Coordinates of C-alpha atoms in Angstrom, one line a residue:
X81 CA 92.9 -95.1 -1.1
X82 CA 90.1 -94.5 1.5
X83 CA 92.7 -92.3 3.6
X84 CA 94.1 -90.1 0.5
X85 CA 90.2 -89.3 -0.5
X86 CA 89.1 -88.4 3.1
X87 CA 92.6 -85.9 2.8
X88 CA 91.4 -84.8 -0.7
X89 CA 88.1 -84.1 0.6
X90 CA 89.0 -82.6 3.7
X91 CA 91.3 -80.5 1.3
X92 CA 88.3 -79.1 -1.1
X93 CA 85.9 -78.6 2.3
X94 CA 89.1 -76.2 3.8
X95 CA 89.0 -74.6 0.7
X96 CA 85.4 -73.7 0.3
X97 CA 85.2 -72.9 3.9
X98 CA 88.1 -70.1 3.4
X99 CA 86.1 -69.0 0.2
X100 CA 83.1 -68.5 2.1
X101 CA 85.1 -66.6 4.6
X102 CA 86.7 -64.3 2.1
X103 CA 83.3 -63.5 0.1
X104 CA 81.6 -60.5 0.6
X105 CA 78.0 -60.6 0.4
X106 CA 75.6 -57.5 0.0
X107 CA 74.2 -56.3 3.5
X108 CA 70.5 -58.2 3.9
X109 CA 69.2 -55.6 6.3
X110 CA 69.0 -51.7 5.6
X111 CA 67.1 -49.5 3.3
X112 CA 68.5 -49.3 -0.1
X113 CA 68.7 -46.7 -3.1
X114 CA 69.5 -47.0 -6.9
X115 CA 72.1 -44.2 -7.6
X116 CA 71.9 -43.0 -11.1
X117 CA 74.0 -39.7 -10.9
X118 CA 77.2 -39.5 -9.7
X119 CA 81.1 -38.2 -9.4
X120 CA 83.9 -39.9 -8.0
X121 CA 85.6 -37.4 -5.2
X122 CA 88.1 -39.8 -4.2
X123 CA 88.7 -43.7 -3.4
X124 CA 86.3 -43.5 -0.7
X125 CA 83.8 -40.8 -1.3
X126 CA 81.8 -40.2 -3.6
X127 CA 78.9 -37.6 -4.4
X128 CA 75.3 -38.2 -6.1
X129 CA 73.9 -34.8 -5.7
X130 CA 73.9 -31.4 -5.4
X131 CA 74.1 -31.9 -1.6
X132 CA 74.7 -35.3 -0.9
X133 CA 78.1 -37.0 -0.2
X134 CA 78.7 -40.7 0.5
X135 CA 81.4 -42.0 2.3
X136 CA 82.4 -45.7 2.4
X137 CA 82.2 -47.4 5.4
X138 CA 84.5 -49.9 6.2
X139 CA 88.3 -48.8 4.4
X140 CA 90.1 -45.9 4.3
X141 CA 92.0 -45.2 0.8
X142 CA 95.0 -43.0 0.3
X143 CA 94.4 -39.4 0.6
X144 CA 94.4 -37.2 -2.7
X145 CA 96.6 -33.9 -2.1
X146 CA 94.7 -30.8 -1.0
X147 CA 96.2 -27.5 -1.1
X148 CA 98.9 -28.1 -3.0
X149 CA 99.6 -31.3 -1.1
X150 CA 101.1 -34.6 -3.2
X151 CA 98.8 -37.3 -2.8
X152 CA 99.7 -40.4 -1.1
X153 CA 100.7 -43.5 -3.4
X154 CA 98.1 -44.9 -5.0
X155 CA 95.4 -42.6 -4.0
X156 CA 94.6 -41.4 -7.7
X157 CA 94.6 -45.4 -8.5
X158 CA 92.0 -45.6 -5.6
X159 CA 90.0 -43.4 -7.3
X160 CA 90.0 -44.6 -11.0
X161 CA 88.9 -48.2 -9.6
X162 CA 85.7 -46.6 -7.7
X163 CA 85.3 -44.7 -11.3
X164 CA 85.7 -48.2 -13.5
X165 CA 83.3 -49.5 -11.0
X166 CA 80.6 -47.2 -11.5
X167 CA 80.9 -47.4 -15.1
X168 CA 80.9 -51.3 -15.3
X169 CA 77.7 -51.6 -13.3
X170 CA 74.5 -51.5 -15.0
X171 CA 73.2 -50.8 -11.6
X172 CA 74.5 -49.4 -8.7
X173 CA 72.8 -49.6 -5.2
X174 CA 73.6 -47.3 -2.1
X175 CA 72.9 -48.9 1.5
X176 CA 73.1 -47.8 5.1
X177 CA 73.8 -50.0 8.1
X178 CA 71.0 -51.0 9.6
X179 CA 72.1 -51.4 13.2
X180 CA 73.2 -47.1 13.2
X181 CA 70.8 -44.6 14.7
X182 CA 70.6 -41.7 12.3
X183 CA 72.9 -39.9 14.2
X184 CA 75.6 -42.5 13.8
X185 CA 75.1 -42.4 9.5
X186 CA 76.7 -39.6 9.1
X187 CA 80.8 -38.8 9.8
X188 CA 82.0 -35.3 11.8
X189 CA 81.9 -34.2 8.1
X190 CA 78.5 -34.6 7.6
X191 CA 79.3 -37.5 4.8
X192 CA 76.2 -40.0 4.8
X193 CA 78.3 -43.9 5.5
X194 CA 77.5 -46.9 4.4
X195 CA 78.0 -49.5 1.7
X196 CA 77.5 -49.4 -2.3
X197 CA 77.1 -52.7 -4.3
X198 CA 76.0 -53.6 -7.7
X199 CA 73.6 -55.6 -9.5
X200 CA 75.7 -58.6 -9.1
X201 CA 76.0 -58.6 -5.5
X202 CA 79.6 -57.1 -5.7
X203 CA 80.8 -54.3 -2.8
X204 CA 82.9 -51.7 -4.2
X205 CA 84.8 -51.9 -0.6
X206 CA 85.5 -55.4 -1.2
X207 CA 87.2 -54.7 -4.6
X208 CA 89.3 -51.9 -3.4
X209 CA 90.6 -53.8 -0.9
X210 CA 90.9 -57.0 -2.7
X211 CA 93.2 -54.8 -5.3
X212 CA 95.3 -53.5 -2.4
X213 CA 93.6 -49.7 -2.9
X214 CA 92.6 -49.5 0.7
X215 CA 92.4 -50.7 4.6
X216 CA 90.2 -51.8 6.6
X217 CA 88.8 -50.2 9.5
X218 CA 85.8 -50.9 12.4
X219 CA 84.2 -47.7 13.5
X220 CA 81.7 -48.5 15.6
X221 CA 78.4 -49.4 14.7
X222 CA 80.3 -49.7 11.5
X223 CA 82.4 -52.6 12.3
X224 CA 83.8 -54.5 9.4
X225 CA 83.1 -58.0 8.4
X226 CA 85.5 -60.4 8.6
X227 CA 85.5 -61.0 5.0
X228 CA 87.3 -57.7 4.8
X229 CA 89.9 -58.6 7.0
X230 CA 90.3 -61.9 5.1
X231 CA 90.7 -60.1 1.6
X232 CA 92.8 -57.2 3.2
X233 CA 95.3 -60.5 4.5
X234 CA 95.6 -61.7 1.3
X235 CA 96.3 -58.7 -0.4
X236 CA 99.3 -57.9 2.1
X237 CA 100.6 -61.5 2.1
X238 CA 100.7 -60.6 -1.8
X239 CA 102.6 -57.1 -1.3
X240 CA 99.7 -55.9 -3.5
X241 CA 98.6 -52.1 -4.0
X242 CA 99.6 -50.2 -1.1
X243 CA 100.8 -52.9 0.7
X244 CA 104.3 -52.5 -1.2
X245 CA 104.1 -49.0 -0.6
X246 CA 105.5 -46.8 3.0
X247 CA 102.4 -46.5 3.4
X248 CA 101.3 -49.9 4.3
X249 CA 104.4 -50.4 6.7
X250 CA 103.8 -49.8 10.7
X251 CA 105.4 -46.5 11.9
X252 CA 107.5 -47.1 15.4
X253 CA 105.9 -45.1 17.6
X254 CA 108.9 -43.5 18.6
X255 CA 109.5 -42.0 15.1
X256 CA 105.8 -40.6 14.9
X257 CA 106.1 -36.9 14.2
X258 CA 103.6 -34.0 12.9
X259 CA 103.6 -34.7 9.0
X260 CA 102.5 -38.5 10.3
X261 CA 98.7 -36.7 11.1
X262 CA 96.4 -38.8 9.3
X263 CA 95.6 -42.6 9.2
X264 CA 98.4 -44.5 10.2
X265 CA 99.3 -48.1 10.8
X266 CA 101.8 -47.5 14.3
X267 CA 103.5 -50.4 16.4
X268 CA 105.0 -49.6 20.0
X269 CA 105.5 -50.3 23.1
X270 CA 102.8 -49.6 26.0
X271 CA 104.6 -47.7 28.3
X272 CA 101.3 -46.3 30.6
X273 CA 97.7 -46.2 30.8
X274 CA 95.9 -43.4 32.6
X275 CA 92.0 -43.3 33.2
X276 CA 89.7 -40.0 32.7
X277 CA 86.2 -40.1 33.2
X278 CA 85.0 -41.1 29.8
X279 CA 88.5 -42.4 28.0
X280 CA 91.6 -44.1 28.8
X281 CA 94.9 -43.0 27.5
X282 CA 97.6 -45.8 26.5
X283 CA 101.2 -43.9 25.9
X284 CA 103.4 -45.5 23.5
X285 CA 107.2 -45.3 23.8
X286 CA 107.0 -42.0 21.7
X287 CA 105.4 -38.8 21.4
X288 CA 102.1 -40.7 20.8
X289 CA 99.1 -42.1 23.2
X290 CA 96.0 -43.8 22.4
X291 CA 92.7 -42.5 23.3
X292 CA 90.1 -45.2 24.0
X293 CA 86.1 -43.9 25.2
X294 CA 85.3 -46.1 27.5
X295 CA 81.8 -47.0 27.1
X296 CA 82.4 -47.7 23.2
X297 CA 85.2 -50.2 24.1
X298 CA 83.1 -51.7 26.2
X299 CA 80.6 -53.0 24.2
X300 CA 83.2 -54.7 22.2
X301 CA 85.4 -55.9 24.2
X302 CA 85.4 -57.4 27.4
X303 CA 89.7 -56.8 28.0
X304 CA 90.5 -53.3 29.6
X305 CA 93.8 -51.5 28.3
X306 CA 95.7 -52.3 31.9
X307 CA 97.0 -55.3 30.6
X308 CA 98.8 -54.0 27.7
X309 CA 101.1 -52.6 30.1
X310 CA 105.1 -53.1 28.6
X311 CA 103.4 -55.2 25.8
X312 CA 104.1 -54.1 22.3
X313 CA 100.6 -53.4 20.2
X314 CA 100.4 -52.8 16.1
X315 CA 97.0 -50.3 16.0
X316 CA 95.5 -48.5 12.9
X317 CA 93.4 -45.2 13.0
X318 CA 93.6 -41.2 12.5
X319 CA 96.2 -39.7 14.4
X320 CA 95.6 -35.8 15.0
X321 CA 98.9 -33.7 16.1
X322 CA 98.2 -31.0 18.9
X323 CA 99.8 -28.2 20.1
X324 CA 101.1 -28.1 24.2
X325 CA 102.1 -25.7 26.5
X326 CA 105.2 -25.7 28.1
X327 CA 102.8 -27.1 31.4
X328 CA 101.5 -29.6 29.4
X329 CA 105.0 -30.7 28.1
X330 CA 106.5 -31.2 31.6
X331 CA 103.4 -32.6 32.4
X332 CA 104.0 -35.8 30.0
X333 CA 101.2 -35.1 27.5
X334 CA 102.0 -36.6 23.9
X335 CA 101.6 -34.5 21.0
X336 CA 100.1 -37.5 18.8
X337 CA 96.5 -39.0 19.9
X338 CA 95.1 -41.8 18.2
X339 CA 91.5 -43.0 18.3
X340 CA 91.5 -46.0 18.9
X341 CA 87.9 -47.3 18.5
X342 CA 87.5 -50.9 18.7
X343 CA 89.3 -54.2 19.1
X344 CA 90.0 -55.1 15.4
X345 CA 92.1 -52.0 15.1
X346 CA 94.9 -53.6 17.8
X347 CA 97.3 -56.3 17.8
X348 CA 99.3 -57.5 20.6
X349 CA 102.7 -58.8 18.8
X350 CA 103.9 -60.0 22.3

């Protein structure tokens, strides 16, 4: 009897200790403000004035169609759960991440990052990705909590939201192509690394290479690239599709470049 209750116990301890893991709490540190106006862009940004746009930090959802563009699966889902959100809460609260210098809370778009949360505690990033409406990304001094992770594993072990979607399948790196620009989730083979002054490149077996600034992988990560070498890695970022010369071609240069900007954005799968 002794033995089964120790197991039992040890049982309900495990189980609390993975809830605690996959709980999101709202941040403790960082200025906060009320929002009471406000319209829904897409899953993950939002604006609340005239001349203010928020962006989430933390997940990327799936892109709405510009231009005449579809959108991706489940983007417009993505954005009616940031809208059912906002009307739910009796109070909404907008927070920035304390550790960023105020050049670091804003994106190249001039969105302002950070988190939103409710009376109750409850992180609309959290939700979204709970439900399968987004995925999770560290960008640097925005790097993601490992509830996130936690909630994101659950909702793929589930094949919830856009994890049962093309979407949420890794692209083989020798597939990638020009309409894959955008986030992707990309597996392949490390075929070279390269060192510039300020980034290292790691080619895939593709059209594809990784670009990795040096001094920002450094602070998180004490590993350097090298050892990849004829490993295969599973990464997750924005990949941006440029144009080469003929020189550039013959040179080797890869038409895909993906940012890769810290450690929780690679795998090694062998």
């Amino acid at each position: 009897m002794g033995k089964k209750l120790t197991v039992v116990l040890f049982s309900l301890l495990m189980g609390l200790s993975l809830a605690a893991q996959a709980q999101c709490l709202k941040p403790t540190e960082g200025a906060a403000k009320a929002i009471f106006k406000w319209y829904v862009f897409d899953g993950d940004t939002l604006d609340v004035g005239a001349d203010k746009r928020l962006r989430l930090a933390f997940i990327n959802t799936p892109e709405l169609g510009r231009s005449g563009a579809a959108d991706q699966p489940l983007a417009q889902a993505a954005k009616q759960a940031v809208v059912d959100f906002m009307q739910a809460s009796k109070q909404v609260y907008w927070q920035t991440d304390a550790r960023a210098r105020p050049e670091q809370r804003r994106d190249r778009y001039g969105r302002h990052l950070g988190t939103l949360y409710n009376a109750k505690g409850e992180w609309l990033a959290e939700q979204l990705v709970r439900q399968g409406l987004a995925f999770v990304v560290s960008m640097p001094p925005h790097v993601s909590p490992a509830c996130l992770w936690w909630q994101e594993a659950i909702a793929k072990q589930a094949a919830r939201g856009v994890w049962a979607t093309q979407l949420g399948k890794e692209l083989a790196a020798s597939e990638v192509a020009a309409s894959h620009a955008g986030f992707v989730l990309l597996s392949g083979r490390v075929t070279k690394v390269s060192s510039a002054k300020y980034d290292w490149f790691v080619e895939l077996d593709g059209d594809v290479a990784l670009r990795i600034n040096k001094q920002q992988w450094r602070e998180h990560a004490g590993m350097q690239p090298q050892i990849w070498l004829q490993q295969t890695v599973s990464v997750r970022g924005w990949m941006a599709w440029r144009s080469l010369s003929k020189a550039q071609r013959q040179r080797g240069y890869k038409h895909g470049v993906l940012a890769l900007t810290h450690p929780h954005m690679l795998r090694l799968t062998e």
